[in-house]
């Protein structure tokens, strides 16, 4: 349904704005065939008809495309659709914005391209590409983006057979039918996101520095308390093992060290850096005899803990900077004697057997 045509002056006109029949003196924008206006009907929609050539889809496309160009260029304002911009894992949204049009033109040359509509607006220059059948070419899209040209593509493909009122309504509210190739505020949104990320980085760095400072203070205090008391609360140590009970395999834990308070002597700070402290002491048995050497690691950050190289076959504790009786965890633990390990495994296996017997009897 052709609803736009060129009048005798070459101006694009609507079917509702011309005399009926051949008095309209109009031609097809697509094929230049002479047209007649059919705009007196009360039931059928008004439209132009070709006189000597068949109406081709290209005629409708050209007419709709041209009307949209001239309509947009002639307006005093435009409601720019919303903008959604993603960058560096963040998303920024600008709501629709009504802007004033200072000047409009069609078929504006730009390098080797022609832009359908060029608008000088209150927020800067904005180009509009009108899609009736084909999308804006990949090459042209690349040029627009690389040159940061605010460009909106409006898709009118569904309005080829629609009334002029429907077309105008769509051009007044382009949000549902448009896509930003490069928006008028992409650069501003990009800068906002980068500023936010930088602010977050600075805040995180400051928080890390405060946390490191806190851990340094805590480590110094903990060391002073250890030296003063001569005792340390060691966490329990369990070693995993696999056993068979009545032909069924079980994964159990053999406790080779119970949690408790142990005495020590010869406490020394071996390494004191900006990232960690490594100290050592000589553990004492319950009878006061010297036992294994213990290393205590005080990391101020996750990186320091990750980069720490365990001391082979040595007892190494890590300070977790948490409250409680045992604010440590084992980083490494010396291999227990075969006798001690077997005794702990037997105890764990016996406890498992008793548990199985209890539940078996309970279910009966």
Short mmCIF file of C-alpha atoms in Angstrom, two decimals:
data_model
loop_
_atom_site.label_atom_id
_atom_site.label_comp_id
_atom_site.label_asym_id
_atom_site.label_seq_id
_atom_site.Cartn_x
_atom_site.Cartn_y
_atom_site.Cartn_z
CA UNK A 1 0.00 0.00 0.00
CA UNK A 2 1.69 3.14 -1.28
CA UNK A 3 0.84 6.12 0.91
CA UNK A 4 3.70 8.50 -0.04
CA UNK A 5 4.56 9.99 -3.43
CA UNK A 6 6.42 12.82 -5.15
CA UNK A 7 4.29 15.76 -6.25
CA UNK A 8 5.00 17.78 -9.40
CA UNK A 9 7.60 19.81 -7.47
CA UNK A 10 9.44 16.66 -6.39
CA UNK A 11 8.34 17.00 -2.79
CA UNK A 12 7.27 13.91 -0.88
CA UNK A 13 3.59 14.13 0.07
CA UNK A 14 1.07 11.96 1.89
CA UNK A 15 -2.00 10.41 0.29
CA UNK A 16 -4.12 12.48 2.69
CA UNK A 17 -2.65 15.76 1.44
CA UNK A 18 -3.36 15.59 -2.33
CA UNK A 19 -6.43 15.81 -4.61
CA UNK A 20 -8.10 12.59 -5.64
CA UNK A 21 -7.32 10.77 -8.86
CA UNK A 22 -4.88 12.08 -11.46
CA UNK A 23 -5.35 15.58 -10.11
CA UNK A 24 -2.74 14.69 -7.49
CA UNK A 25 -0.07 14.96 -10.23
CA UNK A 26 2.18 12.55 -8.31
CA UNK A 27 4.82 10.01 -9.27
CA UNK A 28 6.21 6.97 -7.51
CA UNK A 29 9.38 7.65 -5.49
CA UNK A 30 10.67 4.21 -6.44
CA UNK A 31 9.98 3.84 -10.16
CA UNK A 32 8.79 7.34 -11.29
CA UNK A 33 5.54 5.91 -12.66
CA UNK A 34 2.55 8.27 -12.74
CA UNK A 35 0.18 7.69 -9.87
CA UNK A 36 -3.47 8.24 -9.12
CA UNK A 37 -4.70 9.06 -5.63
CA UNK A 38 -7.41 6.96 -4.06
CA UNK A 39 -8.38 9.00 -1.04
CA UNK A 40 -12.14 9.38 -1.15
CA UNK A 41 -13.02 5.94 0.17
CA UNK A 42 -14.84 5.53 3.46
CA UNK A 43 -13.97 1.88 4.05
CA UNK A 44 -10.68 1.03 2.32
CA UNK A 45 -7.48 2.70 3.44
CA UNK A 46 -6.30 5.59 1.27
CA UNK A 47 -3.38 4.90 -1.07
CA UNK A 48 -1.74 5.69 -4.40
CA UNK A 49 -2.00 3.38 -7.43
CA UNK A 50 0.38 3.01 -10.36
CA UNK A 51 -1.00 3.78 -13.82
CA UNK A 52 1.33 1.90 -16.18
CA UNK A 53 3.75 -0.15 -14.05
CA UNK A 54 3.05 -2.81 -11.42
CA UNK A 55 3.55 -1.76 -7.84
CA UNK A 56 6.79 -3.33 -6.62
CA UNK A 57 7.89 -3.83 -3.05
CA UNK A 58 10.82 -1.51 -3.83
CA UNK A 59 8.31 1.28 -4.48
CA UNK A 60 6.85 0.89 -0.99
CA UNK A 61 10.30 0.65 0.59
CA UNK A 62 11.63 3.74 -1.16
CA UNK A 63 8.55 5.80 -0.33
CA UNK A 64 8.51 4.80 3.36
CA UNK A 65 12.27 5.32 3.66
CA UNK A 66 12.10 8.77 2.10
CA UNK A 67 9.12 9.86 4.18
CA UNK A 68 10.83 8.81 7.41
CA UNK A 69 13.95 10.75 6.45
CA UNK A 70 12.09 13.97 5.65
CA UNK A 71 9.75 13.66 8.62
CA UNK A 72 12.60 13.26 11.12
CA UNK A 73 14.66 16.06 9.57
CA UNK A 74 11.71 18.47 9.79
CA UNK A 75 10.91 17.99 13.48
CA UNK A 76 11.71 20.48 16.24
CA UNK A 77 12.47 17.81 18.84
CA UNK A 78 13.05 14.08 19.15
CA UNK A 79 12.65 11.64 22.00
CA UNK A 80 15.94 9.77 22.00
CA UNK A 81 15.53 6.17 23.16
CA UNK A 82 17.17 4.83 26.31
CA UNK A 83 20.81 3.80 26.27
CA UNK A 84 22.22 0.63 27.83
CA UNK A 85 26.03 0.57 27.92
CA UNK A 86 28.19 -2.34 29.10
CA UNK A 87 31.87 -1.92 29.90
CA UNK A 88 34.35 -3.75 32.13
CA UNK A 89 31.64 -5.96 33.62
CA UNK A 90 29.38 -3.03 34.56
CA UNK A 91 26.19 -1.71 32.95
CA UNK A 92 24.97 1.88 32.85
CA UNK A 93 21.52 2.98 31.67
CA UNK A 94 20.30 6.37 30.48
CA UNK A 95 16.52 6.83 30.28
CA UNK A 96 14.85 8.26 27.14
CA UNK A 97 15.74 11.92 26.62
CA UNK A 98 13.74 14.60 24.80
CA UNK A 99 16.17 16.87 22.94
CA UNK A 100 15.72 19.94 20.78
CA UNK A 101 16.54 19.71 17.06
CA UNK A 102 18.39 22.80 15.86
CA UNK A 103 18.75 21.71 12.24
CA UNK A 104 18.00 18.62 10.18
CA UNK A 105 19.06 17.32 6.76
CA UNK A 106 18.81 14.11 4.71
CA UNK A 107 21.33 12.11 2.68
CA UNK A 108 24.23 13.84 4.43
CA UNK A 109 27.64 12.90 2.97
CA UNK A 110 30.15 11.53 5.48
CA UNK A 111 33.44 10.30 4.11
CA UNK A 112 32.44 7.66 1.53
CA UNK A 113 29.04 7.12 3.13
CA UNK A 114 25.68 8.88 3.10
CA UNK A 115 23.78 9.15 6.35
CA UNK A 116 19.98 8.95 6.04
CA UNK A 117 19.34 11.78 8.49
CA UNK A 118 21.66 14.24 10.20
CA UNK A 119 20.35 16.19 13.19
CA UNK A 120 22.04 19.03 15.02
CA UNK A 121 20.56 18.72 18.52
CA UNK A 122 20.94 20.19 21.97
CA UNK A 123 23.13 17.21 22.92
CA UNK A 124 25.25 17.30 19.78
CA UNK A 125 25.14 15.81 16.29
CA UNK A 126 23.05 12.68 15.87
CA UNK A 127 22.75 10.56 12.74
CA UNK A 128 19.79 8.32 12.00
CA UNK A 129 19.77 5.30 9.71
CA UNK A 130 16.29 4.22 8.56
CA UNK A 131 15.90 0.48 8.04
CA UNK A 132 13.07 -0.73 5.82
CA UNK A 133 14.57 -3.99 4.57
CA UNK A 134 18.34 -4.15 5.03
CA UNK A 135 20.36 -3.46 8.15
CA UNK A 136 23.14 -0.94 8.14
CA UNK A 137 26.17 -2.65 6.57
CA UNK A 138 28.89 -4.11 8.81
CA UNK A 139 31.43 -1.81 7.18
CA UNK A 140 29.35 1.26 7.88
CA UNK A 141 28.66 0.13 11.46
CA UNK A 142 32.40 -0.33 12.00
CA UNK A 143 33.07 3.16 10.64
CA UNK A 144 30.41 4.67 12.92
CA UNK A 145 31.76 2.96 16.03
CA UNK A 146 35.42 3.61 15.31
CA UNK A 147 34.69 7.31 14.79
CA UNK A 148 32.32 7.47 17.79
CA UNK A 149 29.44 8.92 15.76
CA UNK A 150 26.16 9.05 17.65
CA UNK A 151 23.94 6.99 15.35
CA UNK A 152 20.47 5.51 15.80
CA UNK A 153 19.02 2.83 13.52
CA UNK A 154 15.21 2.86 13.27
CA UNK A 155 13.53 -0.30 11.98
CA UNK A 156 10.34 0.48 10.03
CA UNK A 157 10.11 -2.86 8.22
CA UNK A 158 6.79 -3.70 9.87
CA UNK A 159 5.17 -0.48 8.61
CA UNK A 160 5.32 -1.14 4.85
CA UNK A 161 1.58 -1.88 4.74
CA UNK A 162 0.59 0.37 7.63
CA UNK A 163 -1.33 3.63 7.59
CA UNK A 164 0.40 6.99 7.63
CA UNK A 165 -0.90 7.53 11.16
CA UNK A 166 0.86 4.37 12.33
CA UNK A 167 4.11 5.41 10.65
CA UNK A 168 4.05 8.87 12.20
CA UNK A 169 3.24 7.42 15.63
CA UNK A 170 6.26 5.13 15.33
CA UNK A 171 8.52 8.03 14.33
CA UNK A 172 7.32 10.05 17.31
CA UNK A 173 8.11 7.19 19.69
CA UNK A 174 11.08 5.33 18.19
CA UNK A 175 12.10 3.48 21.36
CA UNK A 176 10.44 0.12 20.45
CA UNK A 177 11.76 0.18 16.89
CA UNK A 178 15.30 1.46 17.28
CA UNK A 179 18.81 0.37 18.21
CA UNK A 180 21.79 2.54 19.03
CA UNK A 181 24.77 1.74 16.81
CA UNK A 182 26.74 4.22 18.90
CA UNK A 183 24.80 6.34 21.34
CA UNK A 184 25.06 10.04 22.06
CA UNK A 185 26.28 9.27 25.61
CA UNK A 186 28.38 6.10 25.17
CA UNK A 187 31.63 7.94 25.86
CA UNK A 188 30.20 9.63 28.95
CA UNK A 189 28.89 6.31 30.29
CA UNK A 190 32.24 4.66 29.60
CA UNK A 191 34.01 7.40 31.59
CA UNK A 192 31.51 7.04 34.44
CA UNK A 193 32.08 3.29 34.64
CA UNK A 194 35.86 3.68 34.56
CA UNK A 195 35.71 6.31 37.30
CA UNK A 196 33.52 4.03 39.43
CA UNK A 197 35.88 1.11 38.93
CA UNK A 198 38.88 3.26 39.78
CA UNK A 199 37.09 4.54 42.90
CA UNK A 200 36.30 0.95 43.88
CA UNK A 201 39.92 -0.03 43.29
CA UNK A 202 41.17 2.81 45.48
CA UNK A 203 38.63 1.98 48.18
CA UNK A 204 39.61 -1.71 48.06
CA UNK A 205 43.29 -0.80 48.26
CA UNK A 206 42.65 1.46 51.23
CA UNK A 207 40.59 -1.26 52.91
CA UNK A 208 43.39 -3.76 52.26
CA UNK A 209 45.95 -1.38 53.74
CA UNK A 210 43.77 -0.94 56.82
CA UNK A 211 43.36 -4.70 57.11
CA UNK A 212 47.10 -5.26 56.77
CA UNK A 213 47.73 -2.62 59.42
CA UNK A 214 45.22 -4.34 61.70
CA UNK A 215 46.83 -7.73 61.14
CA UNK A 216 50.29 -6.33 61.81
CA UNK A 217 49.07 -4.93 65.12
CA UNK A 218 47.34 -8.22 65.94
CA UNK A 219 50.46 -10.22 65.05
CA UNK A 220 52.71 -8.08 67.26
CA UNK A 221 50.24 -8.38 70.12
CA UNK A 222 49.94 -12.14 69.64
CA UNK A 223 53.72 -12.53 69.65
CA UNK A 224 54.03 -10.50 72.85
CA UNK A 225 51.33 -12.63 74.48
CA UNK A 226 53.08 -15.85 73.40
CA UNK A 227 56.42 -14.68 74.77
CA UNK A 228 54.83 -13.55 78.01
CA UNK A 229 52.83 -16.73 78.61
CA UNK A 230 55.26 -19.29 77.16
CA UNK A 231 52.29 -21.36 75.98
CA UNK A 232 50.37 -21.75 72.74
CA UNK A 233 47.02 -23.35 71.94
CA UNK A 234 47.57 -25.94 69.23
CA UNK A 235 44.62 -27.05 67.10
CA UNK A 236 43.89 -30.73 66.67
CA UNK A 237 45.46 -32.57 63.74
CA UNK A 238 43.68 -35.37 61.90
CA UNK A 239 45.05 -37.45 59.05
CA UNK A 240 42.69 -39.12 56.56
CA UNK A 241 42.85 -42.86 55.91
CA UNK A 242 40.75 -45.56 54.25
CA UNK A 243 39.67 -48.74 56.02
CA UNK A 244 37.44 -51.76 55.43
CA UNK A 245 34.73 -52.64 57.93
CA UNK A 246 32.82 -55.81 57.07
CA UNK A 247 33.96 -55.57 53.42
CA UNK A 248 32.75 -51.98 53.08
CA UNK A 249 35.16 -49.10 52.47
CA UNK A 250 35.10 -46.01 54.71
CA UNK A 251 37.03 -42.73 54.68
CA UNK A 252 37.97 -41.86 58.28
CA UNK A 253 40.14 -39.33 60.17
CA UNK A 254 42.86 -40.44 62.58
CA UNK A 255 43.43 -37.81 65.26
CA UNK A 256 47.19 -37.73 65.90
CA UNK A 257 47.09 -34.58 68.02
CA UNK A 258 44.40 -33.34 70.38
CA UNK A 259 43.72 -29.63 70.66
CA UNK A 260 45.31 -28.20 73.75
CA UNK A 261 47.73 -25.79 75.35
CA UNK A 262 51.45 -26.52 74.98
CA UNK A 263 54.50 -24.95 76.55
CA UNK A 264 57.53 -23.82 74.57
CA UNK A 265 60.82 -21.93 74.90
CA UNK A 266 63.36 -20.16 72.69
CA UNK A 267 60.75 -18.10 70.81
CA UNK A 268 62.39 -16.14 67.95
CA UNK A 269 61.20 -13.99 65.06
CA UNK A 270 63.09 -15.30 62.02
CA UNK A 271 61.63 -13.05 59.26
CA UNK A 272 59.75 -9.76 59.64
CA UNK A 273 58.62 -8.14 56.35
CA UNK A 274 55.84 -5.86 55.16
CA UNK A 275 53.91 -8.97 54.11
CA UNK A 276 54.36 -11.44 56.95
CA UNK A 277 56.24 -12.57 60.07
CA UNK A 278 57.73 -16.03 60.45
CA UNK A 279 58.64 -17.09 63.97
CA UNK A 280 59.90 -20.29 65.55
CA UNK A 281 59.97 -21.88 69.01
CA UNK A 282 60.99 -25.12 70.70
CA UNK A 283 58.02 -27.17 71.90
CA UNK A 284 58.19 -28.84 75.31
CA UNK A 285 56.66 -32.17 76.23
CA UNK A 286 54.30 -32.53 79.14
CA UNK A 287 57.36 -33.55 81.18
CA UNK A 288 59.28 -30.45 80.13
CA UNK A 289 61.57 -32.12 77.64
CA UNK A 290 62.33 -30.50 74.30
CA UNK A 291 60.15 -31.86 71.50
CA UNK A 292 59.62 -30.76 67.90
CA UNK A 293 60.44 -27.30 66.61
CA UNK A 294 57.35 -25.26 65.70
CA UNK A 295 57.15 -22.56 63.04
CA UNK A 296 54.42 -19.91 63.26
CA UNK A 297 53.45 -17.95 60.15
CA UNK A 298 51.67 -14.57 60.42
CA UNK A 299 50.54 -13.54 56.87
CA UNK A 300 49.01 -10.08 56.36
CA UNK A 301 47.32 -10.90 53.06
CA UNK A 302 45.96 -13.81 51.01
CA UNK A 303 48.84 -13.35 48.58
CA UNK A 304 51.42 -13.80 51.34
CA UNK A 305 49.72 -17.02 52.44
CA UNK A 306 49.46 -18.27 48.86
CA UNK A 307 53.13 -17.59 48.13
CA UNK A 308 54.43 -19.18 51.34
CA UNK A 309 56.51 -22.31 50.73
CA UNK A 310 55.91 -24.97 53.40
CA UNK A 311 58.91 -26.22 55.36
CA UNK A 312 59.26 -29.95 54.55
CA UNK A 313 58.38 -32.39 57.36
CA UNK A 314 57.99 -29.55 59.86
CA UNK A 315 55.21 -28.36 62.12
CA UNK A 316 54.02 -25.03 60.68
CA UNK A 317 51.09 -23.07 62.10
CA UNK A 318 49.33 -20.18 60.37
CA UNK A 319 47.72 -17.37 62.36
CA UNK A 320 44.14 -16.91 61.07
CA UNK A 321 43.51 -13.58 62.82
CA UNK A 322 40.26 -14.76 64.31
CA UNK A 323 39.02 -14.87 67.84
CA UNK A 324 38.91 -18.08 69.87
CA UNK A 325 41.10 -20.44 71.82
CA UNK A 326 42.79 -21.82 68.70
CA UNK A 327 43.20 -18.99 66.17
CA UNK A 328 45.59 -21.13 64.10
CA UNK A 329 45.53 -23.77 61.40
CA UNK A 330 48.15 -26.30 60.37
CA UNK A 331 50.00 -25.56 57.15
CA UNK A 332 52.19 -28.64 57.50
CA UNK A 333 52.63 -31.35 60.08
CA UNK A 334 55.50 -33.82 60.58
CA UNK A 335 54.82 -37.46 59.81
CA UNK A 336 53.81 -39.17 63.10
CA UNK A 337 55.52 -42.38 64.15
CA UNK A 338 53.98 -45.57 62.71
CA UNK A 339 52.98 -46.67 66.19
CA UNK A 340 51.19 -43.39 66.99
CA UNK A 341 49.47 -43.30 63.60
CA UNK A 342 48.28 -46.91 63.92
CA UNK A 343 46.94 -46.24 67.40
CA UNK A 344 44.97 -43.20 66.15
CA UNK A 345 43.61 -45.18 63.19
CA UNK A 346 42.50 -48.03 65.41
CA UNK A 347 40.70 -45.58 67.68
CA UNK A 348 38.89 -43.95 64.74
CA UNK A 349 37.96 -47.36 63.32
CA UNK A 350 36.62 -48.54 66.70
CA UNK A 351 34.50 -45.40 67.00
CA UNK A 352 33.09 -46.05 63.52
CA UNK A 353 32.26 -49.67 64.38
CA UNK A 354 30.44 -48.57 67.54
CA UNK A 355 28.50 -45.99 65.55
CA UNK A 356 27.45 -48.57 62.96
CA UNK A 357 26.40 -51.03 65.70
CA UNK A 358 24.38 -48.31 67.46
CA UNK A 359 22.40 -47.36 64.37
CA UNK A 360 21.91 -51.01 63.42
CA UNK A 361 20.47 -51.79 66.84
CA UNK A 362 18.46 -48.56 66.83
CA UNK A 363 16.79 -49.44 63.53
CA UNK A 364 15.74 -52.82 64.87
#
